[in-house]
Coordinates of C-alpha atoms in Angstrom, one line a residue:
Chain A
X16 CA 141.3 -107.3 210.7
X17 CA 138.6 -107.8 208.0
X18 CA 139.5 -103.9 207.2
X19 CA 143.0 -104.5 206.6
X20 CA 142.5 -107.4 204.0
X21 CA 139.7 -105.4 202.5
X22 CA 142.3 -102.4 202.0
X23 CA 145.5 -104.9 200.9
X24 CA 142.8 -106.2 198.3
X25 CA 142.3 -102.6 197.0
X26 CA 146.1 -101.3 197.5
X27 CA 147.2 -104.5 195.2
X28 CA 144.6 -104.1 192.5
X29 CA 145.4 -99.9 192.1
X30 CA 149.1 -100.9 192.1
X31 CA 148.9 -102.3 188.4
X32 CA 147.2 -99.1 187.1
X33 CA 147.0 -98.8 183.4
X34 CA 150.9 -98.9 181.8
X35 CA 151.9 -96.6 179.2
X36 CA 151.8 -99.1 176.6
X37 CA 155.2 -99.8 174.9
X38 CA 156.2 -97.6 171.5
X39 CA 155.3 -99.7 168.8
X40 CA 157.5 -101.6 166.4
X41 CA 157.7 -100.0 163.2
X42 CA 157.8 -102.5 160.4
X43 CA 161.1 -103.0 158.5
X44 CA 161.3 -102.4 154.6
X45 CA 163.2 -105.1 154.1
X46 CA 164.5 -108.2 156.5
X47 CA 167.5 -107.8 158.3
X48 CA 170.9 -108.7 157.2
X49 CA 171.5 -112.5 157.2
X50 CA 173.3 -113.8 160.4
X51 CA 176.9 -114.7 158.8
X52 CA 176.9 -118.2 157.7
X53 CA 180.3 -119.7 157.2
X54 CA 178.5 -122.7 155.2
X55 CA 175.4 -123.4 153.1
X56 CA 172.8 -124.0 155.6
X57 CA 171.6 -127.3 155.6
X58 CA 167.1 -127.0 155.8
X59 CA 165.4 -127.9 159.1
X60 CA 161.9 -127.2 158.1
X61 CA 161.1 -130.4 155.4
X62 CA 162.4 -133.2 156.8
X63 CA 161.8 -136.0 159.6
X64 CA 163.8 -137.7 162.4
X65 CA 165.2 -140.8 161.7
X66 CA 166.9 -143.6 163.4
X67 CA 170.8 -144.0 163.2
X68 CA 170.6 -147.6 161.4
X69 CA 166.8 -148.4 161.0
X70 CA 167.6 -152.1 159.8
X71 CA 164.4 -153.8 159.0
X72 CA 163.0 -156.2 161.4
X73 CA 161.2 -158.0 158.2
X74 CA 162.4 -158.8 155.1
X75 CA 160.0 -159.5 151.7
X76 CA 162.1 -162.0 149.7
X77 CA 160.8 -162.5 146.4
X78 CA 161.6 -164.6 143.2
X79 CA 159.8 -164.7 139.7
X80 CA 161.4 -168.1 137.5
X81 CA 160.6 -170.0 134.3
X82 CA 161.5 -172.2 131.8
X83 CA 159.9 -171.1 128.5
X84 CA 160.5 -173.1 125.7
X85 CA 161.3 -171.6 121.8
X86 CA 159.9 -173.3 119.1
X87 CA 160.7 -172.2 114.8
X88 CA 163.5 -171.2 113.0
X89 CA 163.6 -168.3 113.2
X90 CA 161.8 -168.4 116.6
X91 CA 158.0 -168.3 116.0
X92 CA 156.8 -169.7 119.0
X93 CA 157.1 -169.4 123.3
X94 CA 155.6 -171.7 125.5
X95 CA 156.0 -172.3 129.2
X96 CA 155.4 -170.8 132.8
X97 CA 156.4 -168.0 135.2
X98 CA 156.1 -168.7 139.1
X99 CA 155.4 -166.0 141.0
X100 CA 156.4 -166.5 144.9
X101 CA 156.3 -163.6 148.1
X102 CA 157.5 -164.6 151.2
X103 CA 158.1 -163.0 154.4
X104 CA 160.9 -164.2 156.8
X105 CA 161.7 -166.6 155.0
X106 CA 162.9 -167.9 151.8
X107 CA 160.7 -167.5 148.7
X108 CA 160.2 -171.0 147.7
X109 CA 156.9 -173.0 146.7
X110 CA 154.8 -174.8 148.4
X111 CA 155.8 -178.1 150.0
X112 CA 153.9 -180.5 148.0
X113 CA 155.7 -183.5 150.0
X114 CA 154.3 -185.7 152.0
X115 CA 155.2 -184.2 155.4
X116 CA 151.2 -185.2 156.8
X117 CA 150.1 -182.2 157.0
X118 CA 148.6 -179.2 155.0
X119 CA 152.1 -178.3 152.4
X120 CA 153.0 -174.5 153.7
X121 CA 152.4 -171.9 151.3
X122 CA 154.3 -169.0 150.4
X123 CA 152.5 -165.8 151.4
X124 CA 152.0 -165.6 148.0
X125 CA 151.9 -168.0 144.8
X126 CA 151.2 -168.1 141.5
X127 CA 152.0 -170.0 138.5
X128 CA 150.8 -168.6 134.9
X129 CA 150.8 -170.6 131.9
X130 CA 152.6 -168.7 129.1
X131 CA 151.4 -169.0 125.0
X132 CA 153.8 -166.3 123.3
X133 CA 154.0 -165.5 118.9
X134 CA 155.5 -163.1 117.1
X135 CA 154.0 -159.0 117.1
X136 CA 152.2 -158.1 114.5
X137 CA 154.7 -155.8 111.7
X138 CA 156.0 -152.8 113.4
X139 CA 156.4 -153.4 116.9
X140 CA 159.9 -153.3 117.5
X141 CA 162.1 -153.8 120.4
X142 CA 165.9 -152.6 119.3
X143 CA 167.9 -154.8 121.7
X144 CA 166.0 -157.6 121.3
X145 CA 166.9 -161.0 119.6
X146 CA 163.5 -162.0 119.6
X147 CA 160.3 -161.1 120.6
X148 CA 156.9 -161.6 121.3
X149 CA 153.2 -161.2 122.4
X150 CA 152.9 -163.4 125.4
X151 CA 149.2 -164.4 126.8
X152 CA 149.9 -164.5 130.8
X153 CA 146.9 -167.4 131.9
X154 CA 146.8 -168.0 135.8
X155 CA 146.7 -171.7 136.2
X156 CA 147.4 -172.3 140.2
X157 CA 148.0 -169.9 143.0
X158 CA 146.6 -166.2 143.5
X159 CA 148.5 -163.3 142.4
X160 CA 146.2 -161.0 144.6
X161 CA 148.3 -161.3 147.7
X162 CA 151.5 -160.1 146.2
X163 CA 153.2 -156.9 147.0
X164 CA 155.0 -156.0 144.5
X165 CA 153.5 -154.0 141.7
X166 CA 153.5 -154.5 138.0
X167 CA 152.4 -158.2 138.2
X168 CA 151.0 -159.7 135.0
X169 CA 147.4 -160.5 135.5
X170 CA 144.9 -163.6 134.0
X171 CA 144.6 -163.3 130.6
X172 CA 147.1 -160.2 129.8
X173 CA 149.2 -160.0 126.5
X174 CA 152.8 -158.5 127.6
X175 CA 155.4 -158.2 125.0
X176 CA 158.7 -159.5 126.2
X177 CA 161.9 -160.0 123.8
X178 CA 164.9 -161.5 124.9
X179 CA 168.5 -159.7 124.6
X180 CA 171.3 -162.2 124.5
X181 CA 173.8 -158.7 124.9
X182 CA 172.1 -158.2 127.9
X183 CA 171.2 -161.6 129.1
X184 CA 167.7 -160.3 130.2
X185 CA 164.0 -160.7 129.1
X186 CA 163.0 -156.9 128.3
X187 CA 159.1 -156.0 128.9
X188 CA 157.7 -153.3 127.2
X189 CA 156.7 -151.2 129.9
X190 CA 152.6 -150.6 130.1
X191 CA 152.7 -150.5 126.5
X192 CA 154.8 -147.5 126.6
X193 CA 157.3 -148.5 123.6
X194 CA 160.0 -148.4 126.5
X195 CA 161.5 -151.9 127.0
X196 CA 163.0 -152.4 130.2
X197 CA 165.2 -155.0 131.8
X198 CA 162.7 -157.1 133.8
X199 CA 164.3 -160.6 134.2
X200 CA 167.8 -161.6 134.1
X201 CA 167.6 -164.9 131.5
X202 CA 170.3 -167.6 129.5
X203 CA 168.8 -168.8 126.3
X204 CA 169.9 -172.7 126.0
X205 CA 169.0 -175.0 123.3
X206 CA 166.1 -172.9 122.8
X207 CA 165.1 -172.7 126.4
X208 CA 165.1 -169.7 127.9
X209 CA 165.5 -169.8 131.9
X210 CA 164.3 -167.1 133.5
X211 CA 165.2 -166.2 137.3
X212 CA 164.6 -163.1 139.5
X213 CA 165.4 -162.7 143.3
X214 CA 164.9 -159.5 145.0
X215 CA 164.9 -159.3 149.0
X216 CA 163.0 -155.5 150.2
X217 CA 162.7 -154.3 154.0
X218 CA 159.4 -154.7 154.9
X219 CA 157.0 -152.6 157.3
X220 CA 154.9 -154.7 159.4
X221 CA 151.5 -153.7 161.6
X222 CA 152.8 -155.2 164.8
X223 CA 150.3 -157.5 166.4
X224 CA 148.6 -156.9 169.9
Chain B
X15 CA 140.7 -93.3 214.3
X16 CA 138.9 -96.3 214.3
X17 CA 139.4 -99.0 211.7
X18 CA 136.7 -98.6 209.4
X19 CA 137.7 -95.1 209.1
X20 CA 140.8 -96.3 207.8
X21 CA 139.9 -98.3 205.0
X22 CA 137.8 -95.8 203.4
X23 CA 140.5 -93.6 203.7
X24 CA 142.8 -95.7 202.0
X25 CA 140.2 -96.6 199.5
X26 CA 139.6 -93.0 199.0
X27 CA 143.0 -92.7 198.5
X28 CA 143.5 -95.7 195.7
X29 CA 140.1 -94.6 193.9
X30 CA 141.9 -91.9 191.8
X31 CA 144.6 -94.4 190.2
X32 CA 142.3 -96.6 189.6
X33 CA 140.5 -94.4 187.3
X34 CA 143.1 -92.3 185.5
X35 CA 143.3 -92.4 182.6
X36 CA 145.4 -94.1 179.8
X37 CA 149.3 -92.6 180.2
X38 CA 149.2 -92.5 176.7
X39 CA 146.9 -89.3 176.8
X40 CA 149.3 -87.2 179.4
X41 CA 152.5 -88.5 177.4
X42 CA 152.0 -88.5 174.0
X43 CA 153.9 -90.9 172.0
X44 CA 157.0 -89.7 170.4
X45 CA 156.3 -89.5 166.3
X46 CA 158.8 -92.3 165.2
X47 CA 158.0 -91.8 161.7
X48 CA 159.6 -88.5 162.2
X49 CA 162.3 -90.0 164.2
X50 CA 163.0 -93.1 162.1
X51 CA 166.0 -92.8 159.6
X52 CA 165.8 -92.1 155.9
X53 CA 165.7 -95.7 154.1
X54 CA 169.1 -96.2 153.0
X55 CA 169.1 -97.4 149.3
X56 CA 171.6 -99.5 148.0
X57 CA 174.5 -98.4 145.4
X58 CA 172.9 -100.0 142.1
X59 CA 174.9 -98.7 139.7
X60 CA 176.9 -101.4 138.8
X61 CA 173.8 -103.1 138.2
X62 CA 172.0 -104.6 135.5
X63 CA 168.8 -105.2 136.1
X64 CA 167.9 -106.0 132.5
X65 CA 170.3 -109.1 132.6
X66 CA 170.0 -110.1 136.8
X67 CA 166.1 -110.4 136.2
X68 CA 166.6 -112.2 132.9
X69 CA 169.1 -115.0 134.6
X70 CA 166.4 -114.4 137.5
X71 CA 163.6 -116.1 135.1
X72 CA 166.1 -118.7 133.3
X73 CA 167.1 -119.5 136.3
X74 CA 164.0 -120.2 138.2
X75 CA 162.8 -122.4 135.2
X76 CA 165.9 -124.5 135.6
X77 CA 164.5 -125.8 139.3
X78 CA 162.0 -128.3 138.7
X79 CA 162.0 -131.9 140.0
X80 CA 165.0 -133.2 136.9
X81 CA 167.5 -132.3 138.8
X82 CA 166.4 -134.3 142.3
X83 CA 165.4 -137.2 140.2
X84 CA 168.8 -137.1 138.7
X85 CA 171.2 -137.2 141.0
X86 CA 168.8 -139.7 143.1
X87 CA 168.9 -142.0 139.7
X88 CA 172.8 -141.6 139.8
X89 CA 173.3 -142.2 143.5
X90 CA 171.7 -145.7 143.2
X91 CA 174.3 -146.7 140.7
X92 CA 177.1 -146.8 143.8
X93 CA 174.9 -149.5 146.6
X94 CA 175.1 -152.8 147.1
X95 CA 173.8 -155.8 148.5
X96 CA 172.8 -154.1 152.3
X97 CA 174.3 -150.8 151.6
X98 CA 171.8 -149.1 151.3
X99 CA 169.0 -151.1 152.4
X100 CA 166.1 -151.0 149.8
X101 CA 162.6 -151.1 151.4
X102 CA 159.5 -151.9 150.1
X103 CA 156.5 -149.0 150.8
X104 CA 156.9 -145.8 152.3
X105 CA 158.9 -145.8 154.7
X106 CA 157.0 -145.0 158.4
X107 CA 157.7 -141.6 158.7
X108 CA 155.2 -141.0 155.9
X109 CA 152.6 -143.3 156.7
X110 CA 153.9 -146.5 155.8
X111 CA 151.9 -147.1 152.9
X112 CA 152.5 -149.7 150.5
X113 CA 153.3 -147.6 147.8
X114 CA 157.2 -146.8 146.2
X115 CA 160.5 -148.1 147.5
X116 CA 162.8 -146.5 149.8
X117 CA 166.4 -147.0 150.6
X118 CA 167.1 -146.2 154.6
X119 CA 170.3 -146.7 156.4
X120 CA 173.6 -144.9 157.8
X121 CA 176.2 -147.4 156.3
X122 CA 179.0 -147.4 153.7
X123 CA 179.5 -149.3 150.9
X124 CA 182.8 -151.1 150.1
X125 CA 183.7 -148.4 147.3
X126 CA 183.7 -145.8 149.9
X127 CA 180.4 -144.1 149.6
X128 CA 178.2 -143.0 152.6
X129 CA 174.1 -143.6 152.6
X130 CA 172.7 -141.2 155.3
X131 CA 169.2 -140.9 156.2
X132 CA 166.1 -142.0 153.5
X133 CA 164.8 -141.5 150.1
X134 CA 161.4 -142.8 149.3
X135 CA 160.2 -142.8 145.7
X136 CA 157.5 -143.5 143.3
X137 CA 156.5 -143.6 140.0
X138 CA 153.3 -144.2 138.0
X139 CA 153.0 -144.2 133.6
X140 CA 149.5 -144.4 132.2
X141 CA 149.3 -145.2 128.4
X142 CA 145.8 -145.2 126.6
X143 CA 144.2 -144.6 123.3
X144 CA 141.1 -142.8 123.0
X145 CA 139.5 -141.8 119.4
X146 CA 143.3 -142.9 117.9
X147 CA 144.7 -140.2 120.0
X148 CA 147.5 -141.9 122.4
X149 CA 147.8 -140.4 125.9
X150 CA 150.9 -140.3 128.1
X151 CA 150.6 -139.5 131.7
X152 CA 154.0 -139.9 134.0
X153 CA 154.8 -139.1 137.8
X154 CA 157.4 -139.5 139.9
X155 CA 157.6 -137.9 143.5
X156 CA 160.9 -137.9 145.5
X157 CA 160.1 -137.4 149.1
X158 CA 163.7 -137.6 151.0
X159 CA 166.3 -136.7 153.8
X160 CA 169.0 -138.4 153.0
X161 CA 172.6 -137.5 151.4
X162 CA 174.7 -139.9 149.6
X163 CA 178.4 -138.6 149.8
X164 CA 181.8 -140.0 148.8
X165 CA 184.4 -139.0 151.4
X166 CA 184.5 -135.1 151.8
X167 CA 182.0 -134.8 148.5
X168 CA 178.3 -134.3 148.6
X169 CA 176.9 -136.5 145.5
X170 CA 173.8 -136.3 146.1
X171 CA 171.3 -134.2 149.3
X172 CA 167.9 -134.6 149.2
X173 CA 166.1 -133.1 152.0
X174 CA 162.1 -132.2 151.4
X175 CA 159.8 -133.2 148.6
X176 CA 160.8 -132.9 144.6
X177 CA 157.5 -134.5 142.0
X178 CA 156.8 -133.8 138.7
X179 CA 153.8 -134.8 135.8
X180 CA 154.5 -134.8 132.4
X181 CA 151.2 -135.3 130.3
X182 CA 151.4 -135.7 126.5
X183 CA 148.9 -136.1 123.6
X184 CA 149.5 -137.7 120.9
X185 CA 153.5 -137.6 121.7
X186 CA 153.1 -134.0 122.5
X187 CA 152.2 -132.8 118.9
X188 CA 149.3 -132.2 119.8
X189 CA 149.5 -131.2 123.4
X190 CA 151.8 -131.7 126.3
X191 CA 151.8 -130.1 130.0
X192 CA 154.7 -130.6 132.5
X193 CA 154.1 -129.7 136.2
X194 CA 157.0 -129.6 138.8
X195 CA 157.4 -128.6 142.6
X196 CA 160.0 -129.1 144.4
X197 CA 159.9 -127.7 148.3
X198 CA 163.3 -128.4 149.8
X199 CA 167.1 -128.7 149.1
X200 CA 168.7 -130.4 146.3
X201 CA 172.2 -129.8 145.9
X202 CA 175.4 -132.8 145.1
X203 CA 177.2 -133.3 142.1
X204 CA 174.9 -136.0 140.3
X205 CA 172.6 -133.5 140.6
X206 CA 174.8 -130.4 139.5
X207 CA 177.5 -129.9 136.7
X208 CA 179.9 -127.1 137.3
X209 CA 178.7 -125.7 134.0
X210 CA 175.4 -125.8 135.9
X211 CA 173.2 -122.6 136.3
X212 CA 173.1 -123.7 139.8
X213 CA 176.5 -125.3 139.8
X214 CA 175.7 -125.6 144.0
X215 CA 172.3 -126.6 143.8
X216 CA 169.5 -124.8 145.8
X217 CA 166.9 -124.7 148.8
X218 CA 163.6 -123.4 146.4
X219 CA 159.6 -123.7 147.3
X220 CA 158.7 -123.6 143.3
X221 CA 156.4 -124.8 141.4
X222 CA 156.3 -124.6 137.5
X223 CA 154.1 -125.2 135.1
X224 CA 154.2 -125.3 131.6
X225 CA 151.9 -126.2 128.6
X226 CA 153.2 -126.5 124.8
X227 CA 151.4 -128.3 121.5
X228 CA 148.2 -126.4 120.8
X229 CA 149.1 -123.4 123.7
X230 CA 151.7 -122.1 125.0
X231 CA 152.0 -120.9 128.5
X232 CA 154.2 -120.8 131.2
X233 CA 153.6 -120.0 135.1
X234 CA 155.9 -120.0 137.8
X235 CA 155.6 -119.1 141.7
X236 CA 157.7 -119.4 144.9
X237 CA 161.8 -118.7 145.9
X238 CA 164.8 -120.0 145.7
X239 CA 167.8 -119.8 148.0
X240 CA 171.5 -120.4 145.8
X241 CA 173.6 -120.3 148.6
X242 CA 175.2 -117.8 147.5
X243 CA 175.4 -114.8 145.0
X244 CA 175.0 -116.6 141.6
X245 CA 173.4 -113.4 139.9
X246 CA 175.5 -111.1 139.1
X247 CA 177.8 -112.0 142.2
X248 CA 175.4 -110.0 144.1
X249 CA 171.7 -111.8 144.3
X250 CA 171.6 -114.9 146.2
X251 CA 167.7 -115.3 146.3
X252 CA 165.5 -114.7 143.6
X253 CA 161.5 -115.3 144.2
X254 CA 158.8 -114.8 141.6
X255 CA 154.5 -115.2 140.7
X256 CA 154.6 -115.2 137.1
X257 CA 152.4 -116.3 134.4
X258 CA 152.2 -115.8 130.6
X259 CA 150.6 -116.8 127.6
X260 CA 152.8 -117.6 124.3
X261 CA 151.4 -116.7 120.4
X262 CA 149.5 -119.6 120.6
X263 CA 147.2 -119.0 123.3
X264 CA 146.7 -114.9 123.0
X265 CA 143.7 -114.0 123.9
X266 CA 142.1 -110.3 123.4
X267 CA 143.2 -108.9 126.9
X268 CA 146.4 -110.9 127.1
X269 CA 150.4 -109.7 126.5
X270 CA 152.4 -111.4 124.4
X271 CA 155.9 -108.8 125.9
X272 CA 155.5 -109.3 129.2
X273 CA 154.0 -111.7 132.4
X274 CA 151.5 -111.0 134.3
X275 CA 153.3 -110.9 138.5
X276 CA 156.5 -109.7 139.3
X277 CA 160.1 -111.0 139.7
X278 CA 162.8 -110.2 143.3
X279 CA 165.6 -110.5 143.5
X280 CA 167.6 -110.7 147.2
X281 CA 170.7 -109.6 147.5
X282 CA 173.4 -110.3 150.8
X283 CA 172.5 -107.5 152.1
X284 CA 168.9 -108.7 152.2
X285 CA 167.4 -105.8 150.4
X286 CA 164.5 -107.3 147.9
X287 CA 164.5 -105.7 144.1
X288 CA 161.2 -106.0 142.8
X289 CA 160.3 -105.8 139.5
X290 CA 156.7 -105.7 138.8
X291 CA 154.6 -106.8 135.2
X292 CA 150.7 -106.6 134.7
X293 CA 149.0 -107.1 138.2
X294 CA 147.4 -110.3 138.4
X295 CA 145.0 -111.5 140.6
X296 CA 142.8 -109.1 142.6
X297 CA 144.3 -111.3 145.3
X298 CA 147.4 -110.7 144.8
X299 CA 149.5 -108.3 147.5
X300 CA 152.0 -107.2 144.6
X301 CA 149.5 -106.1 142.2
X302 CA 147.5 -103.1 142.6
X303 CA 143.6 -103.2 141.0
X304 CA 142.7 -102.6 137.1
X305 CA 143.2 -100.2 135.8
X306 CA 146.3 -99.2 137.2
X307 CA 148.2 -97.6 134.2
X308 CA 151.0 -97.2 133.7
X309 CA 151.6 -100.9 135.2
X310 CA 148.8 -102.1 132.5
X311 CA 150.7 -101.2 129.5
X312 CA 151.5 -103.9 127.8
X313 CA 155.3 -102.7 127.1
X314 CA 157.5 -105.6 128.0
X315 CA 158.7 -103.6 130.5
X316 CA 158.2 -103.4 134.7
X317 CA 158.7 -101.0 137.6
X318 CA 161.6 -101.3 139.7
X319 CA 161.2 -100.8 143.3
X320 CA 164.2 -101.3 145.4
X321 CA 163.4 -101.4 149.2
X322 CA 160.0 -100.4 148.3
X323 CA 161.1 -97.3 146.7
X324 CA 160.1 -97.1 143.4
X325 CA 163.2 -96.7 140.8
X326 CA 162.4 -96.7 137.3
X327 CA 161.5 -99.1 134.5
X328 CA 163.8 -102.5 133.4
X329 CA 162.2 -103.9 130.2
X330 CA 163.1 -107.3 129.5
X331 CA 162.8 -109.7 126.0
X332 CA 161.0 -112.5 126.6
X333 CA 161.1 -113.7 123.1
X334 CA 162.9 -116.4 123.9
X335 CA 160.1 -118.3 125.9
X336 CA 158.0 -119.6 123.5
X337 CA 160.3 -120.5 120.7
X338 CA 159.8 -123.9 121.1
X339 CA 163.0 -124.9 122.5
X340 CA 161.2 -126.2 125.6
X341 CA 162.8 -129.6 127.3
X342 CA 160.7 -131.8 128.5
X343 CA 161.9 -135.1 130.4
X344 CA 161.6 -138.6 128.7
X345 CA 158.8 -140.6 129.7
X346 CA 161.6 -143.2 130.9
X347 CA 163.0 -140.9 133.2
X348 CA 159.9 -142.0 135.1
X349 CA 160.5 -145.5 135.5
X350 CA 162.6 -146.5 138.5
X351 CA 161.1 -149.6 139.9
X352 CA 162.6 -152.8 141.4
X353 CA 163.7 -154.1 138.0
X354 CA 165.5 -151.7 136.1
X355 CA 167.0 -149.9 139.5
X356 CA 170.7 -148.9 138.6

């Protein structure tokens, strides 16, 4: 019996004796012709799967407000604050100074700069603006550190800002690029200007264990 | 016969097919080269190569990352409060970080126009002033899948990843250098006119790069697919590895007539017309090893090959490259954050 299984062993492995090995492929010049597409083809290869509605489970509501107030005739002088407030989940309002017993709830983030504006010195221009100015940003409460949002003014920067009554906004000079962008929609009113921005973003959060 | 006698015998018998040989050496292999069929070359003489490979070049430096940024710009001007949702970060498809906006969502707005998919973006301008000399540095990077479409009409389709740098000195005066790749489909009437060189838009993996100020120079590598045959109603593809130094930046060994690399074109048939410059890099598979004249010469002109076969000279004017009519974005155009969004 031990012969037979010996010899089955053998038969099998001679059965798969070297194969003429298959012609090879000579390479094309060119590619083939295309498959016939009846429509632009739309690209598989760059892009990434993605949920039918992916509505965000947390929202970052923000809102930037001040009063500043306009002093000279023409105006030669700003004076006033800009709040700062982040919060997540809920509404962006600050801190609950009442007397509710306990520790007020802050915002997730807070902060309140006093602003000292005067006129540019000659030649910085802003062409849509009424007026504007060089505006000291000084962090008197609150920590802008925690915010999210980018392109916060920090303790001690000079921003110029103008006002544009044709576009009720404050304009920033971007970075100090010469470019003055729309930053804050704002009424001027008896030489107060009230400033007020809301924006409410999706928000990716690192789940907790 | 006894067992044992049978196993050697059918050992014995296996032993000899065990050991043969390859087949290969009793059967030789046919000689397909001899079999194979002559290449079949393409009818080319309706074409002109002198104009297809000239579009071919204007063409390739139309694709950079305007166009994407564009028509992403111009969809923004049609959402709404919730439609499409803005985010704040990537979104987590690429990573998550805390860097950009995005809009995802599948909804419609009340005007009629469709948000499909996701478009993250970011931007960055640098200012400073070194020695009195003012520095400009802009980025913007469009990483997307998403289309933006108003009933049967494609306004915008973003799918892959479209960035550019524009870097100036002193305003540009002095120096300026714009960088662009974009790997993926663009195509949408925000981002496309009709009277468009790519009216339909394109699937391209191309980068650009192009300095101007003190020197000129200009490089371009990668393809581009038009969907269709915008050259010369016959080539829908066109892929390139150029580079080239303009009047400004000539050094001893360089050409002012003619890039170094080559140009291809594709047509529907799928048959690739090369036309190759000055080799370049010792690297490069196109470009054979100095000296290699005539490919050297500095003529303006390159070799045709079509299907590999090589099929005279096409000499092309390049003059227009470094005349200083060179575009460059604004340095607003790389601005698009929360506040000034459309």
């Amino acid at each position: 019996m031990r012969g037979a299984w010996i010899t089955t062993f053998f038969l099998l492995g001679c059965a798969r004796a070297p194969e003429e090995p298959p012609a090879p492929k000579l390479p094309d010049d060119t590619d083939p012709p295309p498959v016939e597409e009846p429509e632009a083809p739309l690209p598989d290869d760059t892009g990434f799967g993605l949920p039918e509605d992916p509505s965000p489970d947390h929202w970052l509501q923000v809102r930037h407000e001040g009063r500043w107030l306009l002093e000279g005739s023409p105006y030669s002088s700003l004076t006033g604050s800009l709040v700062l407030i982040e919060a997540v989940d809920r509404p962006p309002e600050p801190p609950d100074t009442g007397d509710t017993g306990g520790a007020p709830r802050l915002p997730d983030c807070w902060a309140v700069f006093d602003l000292v504006g005067a006129p540019p010195a000659e030649g910085e221009e802003c062409a849509d603006c009424d007026v504007l100015f060089e505006i000291t940003f000084t962090l008197s409460r609150g920590d802008p550190s925690t915010c999210r949002l980018p392109d916060l003014p920090t303790d001690g920067e000079v921003r110029r800002m103008g006002f544009s009554s044709a576009r009720s906004a404050i304009l920033l000079d971007y970075r100090d690029s010469g470019i003055f962008l729309p930053w804050y929609p704002a009424q001027l009113e008896d030489d107060v200007l009230n400033v007020e921005w809301e924006a409410r973003l999706g928000l990716l959060l690192e789940e907790e264990d | 016969m006894r067992p044992t006698a049978l196993v050697v015998a059918a050992i014995w018998l296996c032993l000899p097919a065990c050991f043969r040989g390859p087949a290969a050496e009793e059967t030789p292999l046919p000689d397909r080269e001899a079999e194979r069929p002559p290449l079949e070359l393409p009818d080319v003489s309706d074409v002109d190569f002198e104009t297809a490979f000239l579009d071919a070049f204007h063409l390739a430096r139309s694709i950079d990352a305007r166009a994407a940024w564009t028509g992403h710009r111009a969809s923004l001007e049609h959402r709404e409060p919730g439609c499409p949702d803005l985010w704040f970060g990537e979104p987590e498809e690429l990573d998550g970080r805390p860097v950009g906006l995005h809009w995802a969502d599948a909804c419609i707005t009340s005007s009629g126009v469709w948000y499909d998919g996701l478009v993250h973006w970011k931007t960055d301008l640098k200012i400073s002033e070194i020695g009195g000399l003012r520095t400009e540095e802009a980025t913007r990077e469009l990483t997307a899948d998403g289309t933006v479409r108003e009933g049967d009409e494609v306004l915008v389709e973003l799918d892959g990843t479209a960035r550019d740098a524009l870097y100036l000195l002193d305003g540009g005066a002095s120096r300026w250098v714009y960088g662009s790749l974009v790997r993926g489909t663009v195509t949408g009437r925000h981002s496309f006119s009709d009277d468009d060189i790519t009216p339909g838009g394109y699937r391209a993996d191309l980068y650009l790069r192009a300095t101007g100020g003190d020197v000129d120079t200009l490089e371009m590598r990668g393809e581009a697919y038009l969907f269709g045959p915008r050259i010369q109603q016959r080539f829908d593809s066109i892929a390139l590895d150029v580079s080239m130094v303009g009047p400004t930046g000539l050094g001893p060994d360089d050409c002012a007539l003619e890039p170094i690399g080559w140009i291809a074109l594709r047509d529907e048939q799928a048959y690739w017309y090369d036309l190759v410059f000055l080799p370049g890099r010792s690297d490069d598979s196109s470009s054979e090893p100095y000296p290699n004249d005539p490919l050297s010469v500095c003529d303006g002109c390159g070799t045709l090959y079509v299907r590999g076969v090589e099929s005279g000279k096409v000499c092309l004017d390049f003059d227009f490259l470094f005349d200083g009519s060179a575009e460059l974005p604004e340095l607003g155009d790389y601005i698009l954050g929360l506040h000034d969004l459309p």
